[in-house]
Each structure stands twice: as C-alpha cells, then as structure tokens.
Tab-separated table of C-alpha atoms in Angstrom:
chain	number	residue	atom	x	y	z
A	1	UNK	CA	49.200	30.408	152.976
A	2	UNK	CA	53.083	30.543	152.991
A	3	UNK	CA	55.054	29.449	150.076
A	4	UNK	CA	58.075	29.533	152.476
A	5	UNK	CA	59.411	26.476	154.105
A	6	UNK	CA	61.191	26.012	157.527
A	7	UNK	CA	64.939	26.049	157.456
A	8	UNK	CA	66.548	23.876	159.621
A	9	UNK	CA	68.193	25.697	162.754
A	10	UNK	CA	71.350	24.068	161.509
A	11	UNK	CA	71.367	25.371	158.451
A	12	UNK	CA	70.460	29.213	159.445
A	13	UNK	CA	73.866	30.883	159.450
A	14	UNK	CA	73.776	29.900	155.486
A	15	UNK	CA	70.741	32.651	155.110
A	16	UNK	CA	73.551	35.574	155.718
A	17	UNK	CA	76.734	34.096	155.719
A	18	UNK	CA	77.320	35.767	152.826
A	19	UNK	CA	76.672	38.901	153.980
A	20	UNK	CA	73.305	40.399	152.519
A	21	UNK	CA	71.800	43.325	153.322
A	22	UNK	CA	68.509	42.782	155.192
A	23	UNK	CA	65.075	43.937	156.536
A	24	UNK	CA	64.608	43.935	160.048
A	25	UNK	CA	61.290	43.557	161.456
A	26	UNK	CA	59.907	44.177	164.809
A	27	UNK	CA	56.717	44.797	167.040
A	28	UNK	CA	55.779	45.932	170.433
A	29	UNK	CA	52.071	46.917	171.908
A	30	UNK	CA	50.099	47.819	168.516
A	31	UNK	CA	53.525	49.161	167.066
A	32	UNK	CA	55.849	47.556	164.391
A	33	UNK	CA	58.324	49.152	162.448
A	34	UNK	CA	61.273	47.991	159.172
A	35	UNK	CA	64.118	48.709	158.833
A	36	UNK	CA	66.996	47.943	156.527
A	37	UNK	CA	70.269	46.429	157.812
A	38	UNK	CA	73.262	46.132	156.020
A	39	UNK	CA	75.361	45.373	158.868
A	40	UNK	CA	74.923	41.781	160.294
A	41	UNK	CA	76.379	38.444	160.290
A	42	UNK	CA	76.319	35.269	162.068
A	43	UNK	CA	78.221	34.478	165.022
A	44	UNK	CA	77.729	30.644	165.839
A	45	UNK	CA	76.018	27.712	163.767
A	46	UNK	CA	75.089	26.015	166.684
A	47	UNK	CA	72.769	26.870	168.678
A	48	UNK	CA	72.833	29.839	165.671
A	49	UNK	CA	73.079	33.239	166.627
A	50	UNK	CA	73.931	36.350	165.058
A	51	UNK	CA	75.069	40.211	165.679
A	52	UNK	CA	73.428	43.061	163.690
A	53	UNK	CA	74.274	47.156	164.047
A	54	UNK	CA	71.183	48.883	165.111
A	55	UNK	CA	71.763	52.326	166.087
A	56	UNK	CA	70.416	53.135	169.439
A	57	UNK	CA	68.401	55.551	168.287
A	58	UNK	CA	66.371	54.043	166.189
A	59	UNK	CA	62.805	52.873	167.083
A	60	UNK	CA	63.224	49.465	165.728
A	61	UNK	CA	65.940	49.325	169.048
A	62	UNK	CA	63.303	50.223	171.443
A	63	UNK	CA	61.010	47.652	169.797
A	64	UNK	CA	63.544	44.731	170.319
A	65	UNK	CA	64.372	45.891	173.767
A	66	UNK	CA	60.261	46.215	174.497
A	67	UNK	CA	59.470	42.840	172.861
A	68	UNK	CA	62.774	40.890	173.195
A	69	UNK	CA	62.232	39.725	169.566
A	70	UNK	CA	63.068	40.625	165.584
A	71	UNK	CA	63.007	39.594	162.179
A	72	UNK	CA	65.917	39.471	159.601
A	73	UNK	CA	64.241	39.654	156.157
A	74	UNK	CA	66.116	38.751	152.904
A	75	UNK	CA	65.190	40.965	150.067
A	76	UNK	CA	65.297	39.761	146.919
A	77	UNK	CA	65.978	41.976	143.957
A	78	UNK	CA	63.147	43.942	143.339
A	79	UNK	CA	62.871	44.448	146.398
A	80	UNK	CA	66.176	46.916	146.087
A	81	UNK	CA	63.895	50.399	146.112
A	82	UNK	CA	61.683	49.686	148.796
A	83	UNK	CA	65.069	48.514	151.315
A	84	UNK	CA	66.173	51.723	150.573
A	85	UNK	CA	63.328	53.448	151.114
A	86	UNK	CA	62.722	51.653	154.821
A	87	UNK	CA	66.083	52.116	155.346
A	88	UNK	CA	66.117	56.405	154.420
A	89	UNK	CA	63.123	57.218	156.907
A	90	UNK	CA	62.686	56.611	160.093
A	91	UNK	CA	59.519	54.470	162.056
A	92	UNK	CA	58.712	57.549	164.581
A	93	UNK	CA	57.878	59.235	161.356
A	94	UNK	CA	55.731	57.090	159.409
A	95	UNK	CA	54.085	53.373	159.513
A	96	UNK	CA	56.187	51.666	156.702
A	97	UNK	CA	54.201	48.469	156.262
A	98	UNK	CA	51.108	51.000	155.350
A	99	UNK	CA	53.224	53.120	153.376
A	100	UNK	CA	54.620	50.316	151.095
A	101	UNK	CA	51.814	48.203	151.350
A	102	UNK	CA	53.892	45.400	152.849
A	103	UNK	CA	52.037	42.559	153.993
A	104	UNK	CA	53.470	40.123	157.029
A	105	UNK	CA	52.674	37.054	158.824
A	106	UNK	CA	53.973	36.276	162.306
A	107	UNK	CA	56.385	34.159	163.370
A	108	UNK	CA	55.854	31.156	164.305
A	109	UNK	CA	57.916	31.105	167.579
A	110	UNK	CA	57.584	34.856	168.832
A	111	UNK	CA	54.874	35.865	166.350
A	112	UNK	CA	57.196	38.528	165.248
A	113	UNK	CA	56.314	40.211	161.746
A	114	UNK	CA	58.101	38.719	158.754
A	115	UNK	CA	58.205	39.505	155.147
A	116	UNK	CA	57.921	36.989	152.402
A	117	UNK	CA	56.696	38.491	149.463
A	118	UNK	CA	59.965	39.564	146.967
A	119	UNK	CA	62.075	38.062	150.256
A	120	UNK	CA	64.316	34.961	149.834
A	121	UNK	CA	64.348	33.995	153.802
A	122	UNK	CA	63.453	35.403	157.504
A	123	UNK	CA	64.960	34.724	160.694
A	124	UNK	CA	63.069	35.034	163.542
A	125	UNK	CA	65.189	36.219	166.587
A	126	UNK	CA	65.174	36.107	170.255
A	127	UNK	CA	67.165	39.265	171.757
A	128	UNK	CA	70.344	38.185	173.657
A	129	UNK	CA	70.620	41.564	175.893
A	130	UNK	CA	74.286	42.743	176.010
A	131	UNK	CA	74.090	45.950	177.201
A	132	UNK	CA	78.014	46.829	176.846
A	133	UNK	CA	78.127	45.796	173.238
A	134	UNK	CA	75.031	47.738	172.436
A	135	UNK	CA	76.112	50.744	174.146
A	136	UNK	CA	79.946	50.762	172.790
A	137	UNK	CA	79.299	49.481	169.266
A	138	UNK	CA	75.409	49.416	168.489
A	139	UNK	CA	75.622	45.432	168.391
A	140	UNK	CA	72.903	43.566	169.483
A	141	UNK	CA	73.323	39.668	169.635
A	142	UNK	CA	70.514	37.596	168.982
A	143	UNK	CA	69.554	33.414	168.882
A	144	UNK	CA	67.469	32.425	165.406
A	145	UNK	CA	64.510	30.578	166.650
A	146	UNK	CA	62.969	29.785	163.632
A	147	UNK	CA	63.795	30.393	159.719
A	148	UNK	CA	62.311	29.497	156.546
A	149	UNK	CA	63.228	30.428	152.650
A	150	UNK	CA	61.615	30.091	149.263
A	151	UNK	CA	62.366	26.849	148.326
A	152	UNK	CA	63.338	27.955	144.572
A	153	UNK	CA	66.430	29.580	146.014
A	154	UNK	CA	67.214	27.630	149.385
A	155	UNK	CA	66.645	24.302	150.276
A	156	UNK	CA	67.725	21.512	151.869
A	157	UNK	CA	70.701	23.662	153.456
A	158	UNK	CA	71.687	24.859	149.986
A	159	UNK	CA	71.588	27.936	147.898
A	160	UNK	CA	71.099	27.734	144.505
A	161	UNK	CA	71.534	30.809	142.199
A	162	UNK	CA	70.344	30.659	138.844
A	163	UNK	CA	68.994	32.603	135.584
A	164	UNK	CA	65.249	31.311	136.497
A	165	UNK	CA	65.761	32.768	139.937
A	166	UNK	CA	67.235	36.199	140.022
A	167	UNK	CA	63.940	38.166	141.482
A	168	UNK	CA	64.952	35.929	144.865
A	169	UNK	CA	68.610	36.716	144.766
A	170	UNK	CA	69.909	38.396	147.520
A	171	UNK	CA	71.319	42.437	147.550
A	172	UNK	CA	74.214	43.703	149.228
A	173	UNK	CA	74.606	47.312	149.799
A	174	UNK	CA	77.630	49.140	148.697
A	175	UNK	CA	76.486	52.200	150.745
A	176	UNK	CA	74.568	55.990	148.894
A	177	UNK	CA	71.620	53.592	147.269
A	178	UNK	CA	74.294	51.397	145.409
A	179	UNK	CA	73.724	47.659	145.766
A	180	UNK	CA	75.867	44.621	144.201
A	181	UNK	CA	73.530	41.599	143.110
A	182	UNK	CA	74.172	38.264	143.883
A	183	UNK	CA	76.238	37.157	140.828
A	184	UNK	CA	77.556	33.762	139.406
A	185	UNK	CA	78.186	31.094	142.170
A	186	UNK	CA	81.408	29.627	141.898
A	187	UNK	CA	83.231	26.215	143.487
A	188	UNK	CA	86.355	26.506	145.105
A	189	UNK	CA	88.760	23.233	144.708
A	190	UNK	CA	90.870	21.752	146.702
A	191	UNK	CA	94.392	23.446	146.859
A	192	UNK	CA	97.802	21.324	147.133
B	1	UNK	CA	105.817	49.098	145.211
B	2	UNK	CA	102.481	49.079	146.307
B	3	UNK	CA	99.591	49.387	143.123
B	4	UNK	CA	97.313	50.096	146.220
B	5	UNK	CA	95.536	53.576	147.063
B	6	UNK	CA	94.611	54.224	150.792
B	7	UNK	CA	91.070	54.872	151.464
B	8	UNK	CA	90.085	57.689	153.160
B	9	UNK	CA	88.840	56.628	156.700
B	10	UNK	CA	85.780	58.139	156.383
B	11	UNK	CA	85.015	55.445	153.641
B	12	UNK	CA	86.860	52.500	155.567
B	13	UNK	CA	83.122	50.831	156.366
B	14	UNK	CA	82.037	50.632	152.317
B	15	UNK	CA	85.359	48.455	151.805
B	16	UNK	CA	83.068	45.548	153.645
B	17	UNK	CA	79.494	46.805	153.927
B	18	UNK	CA	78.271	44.614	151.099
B	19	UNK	CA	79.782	41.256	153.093
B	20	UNK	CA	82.475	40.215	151.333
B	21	UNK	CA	84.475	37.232	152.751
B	22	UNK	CA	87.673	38.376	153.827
B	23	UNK	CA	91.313	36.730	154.882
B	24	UNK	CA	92.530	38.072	157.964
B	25	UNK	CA	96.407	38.325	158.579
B	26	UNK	CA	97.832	38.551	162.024
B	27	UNK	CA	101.940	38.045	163.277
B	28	UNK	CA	103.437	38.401	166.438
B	29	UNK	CA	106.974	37.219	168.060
B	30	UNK	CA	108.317	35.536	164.280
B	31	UNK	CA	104.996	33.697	163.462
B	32	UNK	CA	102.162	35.010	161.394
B	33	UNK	CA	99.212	34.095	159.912
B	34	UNK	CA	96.529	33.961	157.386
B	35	UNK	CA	93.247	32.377	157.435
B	36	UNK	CA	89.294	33.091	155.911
B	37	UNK	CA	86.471	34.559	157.389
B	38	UNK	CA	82.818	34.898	156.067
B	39	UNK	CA	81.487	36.299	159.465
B	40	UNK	CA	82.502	40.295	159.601
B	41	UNK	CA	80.788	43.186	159.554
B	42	UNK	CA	81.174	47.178	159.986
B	43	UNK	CA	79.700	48.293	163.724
B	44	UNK	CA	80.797	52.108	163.156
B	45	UNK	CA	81.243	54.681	160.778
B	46	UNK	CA	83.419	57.586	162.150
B	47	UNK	CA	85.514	56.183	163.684
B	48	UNK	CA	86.072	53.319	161.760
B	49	UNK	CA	85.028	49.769	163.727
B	50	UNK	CA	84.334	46.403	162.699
B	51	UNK	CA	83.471	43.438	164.191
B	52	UNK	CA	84.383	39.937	163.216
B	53	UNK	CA	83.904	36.086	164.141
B	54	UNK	CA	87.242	34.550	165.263
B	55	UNK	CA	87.004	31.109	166.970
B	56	UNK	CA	88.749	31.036	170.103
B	57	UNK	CA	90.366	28.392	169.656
B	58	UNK	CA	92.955	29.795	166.390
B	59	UNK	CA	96.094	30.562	165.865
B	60	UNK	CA	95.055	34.011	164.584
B	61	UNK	CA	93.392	34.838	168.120
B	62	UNK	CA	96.308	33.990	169.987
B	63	UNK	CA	98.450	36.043	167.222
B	64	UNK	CA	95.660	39.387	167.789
B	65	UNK	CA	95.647	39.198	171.629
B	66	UNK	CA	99.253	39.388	171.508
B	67	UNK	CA	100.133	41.423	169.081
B	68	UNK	CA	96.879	43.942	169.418
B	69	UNK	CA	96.296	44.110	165.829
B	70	UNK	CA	95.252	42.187	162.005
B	71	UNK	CA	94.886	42.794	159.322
B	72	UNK	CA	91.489	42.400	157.161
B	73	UNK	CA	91.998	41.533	153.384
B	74	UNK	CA	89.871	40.900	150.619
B	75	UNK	CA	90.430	38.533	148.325
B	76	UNK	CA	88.914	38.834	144.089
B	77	UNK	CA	87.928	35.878	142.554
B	78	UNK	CA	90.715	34.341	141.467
B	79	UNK	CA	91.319	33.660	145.151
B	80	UNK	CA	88.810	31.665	145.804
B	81	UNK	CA	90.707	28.477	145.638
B	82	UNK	CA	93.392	29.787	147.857
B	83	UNK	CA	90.386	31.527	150.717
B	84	UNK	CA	88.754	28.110	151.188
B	85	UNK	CA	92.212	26.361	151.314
B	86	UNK	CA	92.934	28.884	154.214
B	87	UNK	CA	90.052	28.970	155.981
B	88	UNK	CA	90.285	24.879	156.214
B	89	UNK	CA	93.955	24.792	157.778
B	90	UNK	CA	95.551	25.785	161.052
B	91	UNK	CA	98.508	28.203	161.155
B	92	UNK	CA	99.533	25.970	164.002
B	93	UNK	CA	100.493	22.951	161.704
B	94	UNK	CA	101.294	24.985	158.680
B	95	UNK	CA	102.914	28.196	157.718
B	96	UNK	CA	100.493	28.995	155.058
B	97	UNK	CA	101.880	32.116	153.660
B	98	UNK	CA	104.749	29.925	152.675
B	99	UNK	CA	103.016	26.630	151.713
B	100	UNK	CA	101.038	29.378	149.068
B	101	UNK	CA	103.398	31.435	148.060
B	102	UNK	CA	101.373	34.565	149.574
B	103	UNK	CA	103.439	37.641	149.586
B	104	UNK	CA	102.848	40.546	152.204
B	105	UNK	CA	103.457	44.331	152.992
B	106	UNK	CA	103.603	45.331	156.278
B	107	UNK	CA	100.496	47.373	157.245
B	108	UNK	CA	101.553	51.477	157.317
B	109	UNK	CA	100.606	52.245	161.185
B	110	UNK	CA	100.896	48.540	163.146
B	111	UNK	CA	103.029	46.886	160.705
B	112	UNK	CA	100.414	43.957	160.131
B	113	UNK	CA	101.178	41.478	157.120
B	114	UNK	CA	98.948	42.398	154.239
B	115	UNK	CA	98.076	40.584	150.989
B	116	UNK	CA	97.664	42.835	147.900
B	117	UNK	CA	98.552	40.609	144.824
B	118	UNK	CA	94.692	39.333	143.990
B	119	UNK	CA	93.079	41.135	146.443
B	120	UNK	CA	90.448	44.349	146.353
B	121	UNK	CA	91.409	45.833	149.471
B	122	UNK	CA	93.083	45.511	152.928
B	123	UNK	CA	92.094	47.657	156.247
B	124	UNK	CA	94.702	47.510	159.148
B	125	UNK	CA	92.257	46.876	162.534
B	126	UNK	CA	93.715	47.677	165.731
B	127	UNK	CA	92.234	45.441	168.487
B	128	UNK	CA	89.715	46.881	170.752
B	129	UNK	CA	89.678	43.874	173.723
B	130	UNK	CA	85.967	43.121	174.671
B	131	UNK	CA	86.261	39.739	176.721
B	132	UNK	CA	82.401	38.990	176.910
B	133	UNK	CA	81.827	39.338	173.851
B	134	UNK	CA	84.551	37.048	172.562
B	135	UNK	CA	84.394	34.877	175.063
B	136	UNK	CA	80.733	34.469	174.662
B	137	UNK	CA	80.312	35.041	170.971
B	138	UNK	CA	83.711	34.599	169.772
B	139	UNK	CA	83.114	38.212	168.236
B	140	UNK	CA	86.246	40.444	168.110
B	141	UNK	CA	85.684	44.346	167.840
B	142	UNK	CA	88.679	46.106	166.316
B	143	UNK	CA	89.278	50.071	164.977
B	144	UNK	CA	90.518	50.301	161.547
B	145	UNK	CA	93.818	52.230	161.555
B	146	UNK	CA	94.372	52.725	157.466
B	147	UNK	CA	93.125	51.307	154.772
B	148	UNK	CA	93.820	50.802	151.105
B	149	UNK	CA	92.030	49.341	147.838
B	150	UNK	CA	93.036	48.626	144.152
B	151	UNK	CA	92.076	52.047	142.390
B	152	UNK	CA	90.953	49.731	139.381
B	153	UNK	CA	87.826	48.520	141.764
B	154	UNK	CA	87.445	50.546	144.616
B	155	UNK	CA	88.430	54.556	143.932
B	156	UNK	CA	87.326	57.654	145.683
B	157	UNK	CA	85.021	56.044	147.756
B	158	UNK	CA	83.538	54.174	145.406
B	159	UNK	CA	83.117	50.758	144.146
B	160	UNK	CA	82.708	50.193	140.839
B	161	UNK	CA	81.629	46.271	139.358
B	162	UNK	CA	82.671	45.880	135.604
B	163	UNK	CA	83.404	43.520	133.028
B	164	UNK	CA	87.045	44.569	133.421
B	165	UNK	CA	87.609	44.073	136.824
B	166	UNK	CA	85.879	40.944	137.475
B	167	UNK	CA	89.160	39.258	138.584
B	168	UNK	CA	89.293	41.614	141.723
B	169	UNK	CA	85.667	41.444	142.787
B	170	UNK	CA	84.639	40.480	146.184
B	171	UNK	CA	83.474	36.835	146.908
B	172	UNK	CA	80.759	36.167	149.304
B	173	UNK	CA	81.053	32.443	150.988
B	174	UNK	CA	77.624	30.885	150.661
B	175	UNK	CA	79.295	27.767	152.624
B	176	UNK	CA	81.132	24.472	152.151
B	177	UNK	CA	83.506	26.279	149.187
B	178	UNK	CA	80.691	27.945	147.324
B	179	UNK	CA	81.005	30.887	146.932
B	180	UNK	CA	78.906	34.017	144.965
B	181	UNK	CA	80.423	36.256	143.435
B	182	UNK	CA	79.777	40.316	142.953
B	183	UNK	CA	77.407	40.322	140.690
B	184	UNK	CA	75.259	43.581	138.199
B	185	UNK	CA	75.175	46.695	140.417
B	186	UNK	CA	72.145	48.303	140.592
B	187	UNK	CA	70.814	52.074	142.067
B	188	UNK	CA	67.785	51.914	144.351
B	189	UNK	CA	65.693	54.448	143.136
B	190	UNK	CA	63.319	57.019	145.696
B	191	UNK	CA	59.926	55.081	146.334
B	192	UNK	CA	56.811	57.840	147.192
C-alpha cells in the first residue's frame, strides 16, 4: 500500500523545477537498473515533459530505448549515500535494487519501477526518441505520464519545506559526493 | 574591477549541477536583456555544454539567435525579489536592466552583459543552433566559453555553503515566487 498520492499532470514540472538531483529507474525483459541523475529539468508544463543527461553508455539508456519508459525518483535526505552509491557503479556490473535492498512498485501507466521509500516524488516517463539530441548531447526528452509525492512535503501543487519534514527534502548534487540540502524556503515580493 | 575569479572550464558544469535558478543576459544591435530561468541544466562535461528552456516566443531568443551568444548568471539570495520580477516581464516593453538598476560587465570572449553585484557566478554560453529541439522543446543547447564565480562561495572548484556567505547562495525556484534556498551541505558517504 502506497503512502504516495497522484500529482496532478499540471502540477509535475514543480517535482524538479528546482533542480534536484534524482534516481532514475528503468526495466526491460527481466532487467531493471538505477541510476542517479543530477542533470535534468523540465521543458514544458503542459502536456509536461522533461530532458535528462544519460550517457549513452550507460545501461539504464539501453533500458529506456528497449522499453520506451523511465522513472525520475526524488531522494530525500537520507537517501544521500545510497544516490551516490547507484550513481558510482554501473547496472552491467551489479543488480542495485538487490544490492541496496530497494524495494519498488510499478507504475501505474507503464508499470515502470519507482521508488518511494526515503523518496519525496516519481515521475513516470514515456521516452520521446530524439535521436540527434541523444547522440550530440546525451539528452533524452521524455512526457510525465503519471506522478505522485508524499503528501507531507507536496500537495495540492505545493511544496512545503519544514523542520518536521527534512528526511523528505530534496538533494542537489554539487558534484565529488557533495550535496546541498534543500534549505529555508523563501517568498519573493513584488518589485516596483 | 571585477571581485570575480574565472573558473577553470573543466569545472564550468559544478557552477549549475545542483539546479540553481539562473538570470540569463543576452544583447544584440543596442538592445539587451535580462530575464529568469528555473529550467537549465549541464548536458556535458569537457567541453563545457548546457542546455536551457527559453520560450520561443522572448525577447532573449530573438537577442541569442542573433547575436549567437548569453550569458548565464546566478543570482544569491538577496536577489530573489529582483529574479521573480524578471522572469515576470518582457524585455520588449521594458528595459529592465535600467528599470533595476542592474549593472553589467561585458563577458571576456563574446562580450555578453553579465551581472556580478549579488550574484555567485556567471558562465558566458556560446550558442550551439539545434532547431528541433527548440522548436519542439523550446530547449536551447549552448557551449560555455568562460566562466567566473565569487571566490567567497565558489573557489577552486569548489562550492562551499556557510553561515557567512549565505547572501550569495544559489536559489532554487520551487514556483509562483517561492523559492528554496541552498541549504546544510552534506558528504555522501561509500555504502557496501
């Protein structure tokens, strides 16, 4: 039983507009692999898409390309070793779910494999192929199909940061293991 | 005189790898321009490449297609007023720059207006033209050409989050003028 609930499509670009670092999640044919993206963002609200850097190298690439679907995962602080850790090593290698003991539950759209546990939010993605933009820059485009958050840091559209919340906040990486925590939340006003 | 360092370009991608909202500057022909964008991201290490999500319809996208080059700035907190104010005004009616008071450097290889006073860092993008992909996505690929940070926050490579820089930390835009701010730092540590 999910403590997640479903995040309106309009409201998906708020899960990384501001620019987490996340866990993407994939599976093809008895296969699945994580991986840890800091390198994504969104690219339209509606219908909501996004871009995300996955080397071409990597297996989680050949499990998008097989399957044509993939998860963003927002990990929440104490989540911060084991992002790094998916994010050091490479799927080929090792099965990282087993590894870390991470559970999933699929999607509900593509039955892709998300992460909730320690996680703020998933994404579930359909693949846009864009075969110039992959091979030039590694970008891979994607439309959100479904998303859902723990409702004691996102609902209703809205983050909410807070003392009673911090396990949930999101982590951005500053690159070499070094992340920056999701800090105060401040209001901007109106300007003359 | 410029308080600014330049940043290796080897370390270009850590100045936004964490997704910090940024202001991007742009002039061509007499005009120039400043406005906000949450939606960027680094696509490439070596050499240094970013991508980020400018709406067709701007003034800034008309200023990069003709000038071939902007500028990518990021403001510290006590900008956070004058980000949102930016990012909810055309350069078409407005010459914000002067309605602000924002002062600029040109940018050391393409001459790009830069904003240093309250910000953590600028990098100077040359445009790299990808018509799908803007057309379609509105997502602009660019090569960063030199960069530069405030030594007091960013230094050798490095970023570094304390008490006594908290005016020039990056600000992440969570949407509709929230914004969260850099918060603790913390080092993943090596999982089994």
């Amino acid at each position: 039983m999910s403590h997640f609930v479903a995040v309106d499509l309009s409201h998906a670009s708020r899960l990384i507009n501001h620019g987490p670092t996340v866990l993407v999640t994939s599976a093809h044919g008895g296969r699945a692999n994580v991986m840890a993206a800091a390198w994504s963002m969104p690219v339209e609200f509606t219908p909501p898409r996004i871009a995300i850097v996955i080397d071409k190298k990597t297996c989680t690439r050949e499990l998008i390309a097989a399957s044509g679907a993939f998860g963003v995962c927002l990990p929440g602080t104490t989540l911060i070793d084991l992002t790094y850790a998916v994010g050091s090593t490479s799927g080929r290698e090792v099965d990282k779910f087993e590894r870390h003991g991470i559970r999933t539950r699929p999607g509900p759209v593509l039955g892709v494999p998300l992460i909730e546990s320690g996680c703020a939010a998933w994404l579930e993605c359909r693949w846009l192929p864009e075969p110039r933009a992959e091979d030039l820059y590694d970008t891979c485009f994607a439309e959100v199909v479904a998303a859902a958050a723990d409702p004691r840091i996102f609902s209703e559209g809205h983050w909410t940061f807070r003392d009673d919340n911090a396990e949930l906040q999101t982590i951005h990486h500053l690159g070499g293991g070094n992340f920056v925590c999701a800090g105060g939340t401040r209001k901007a006003a109106a300007l003359p």
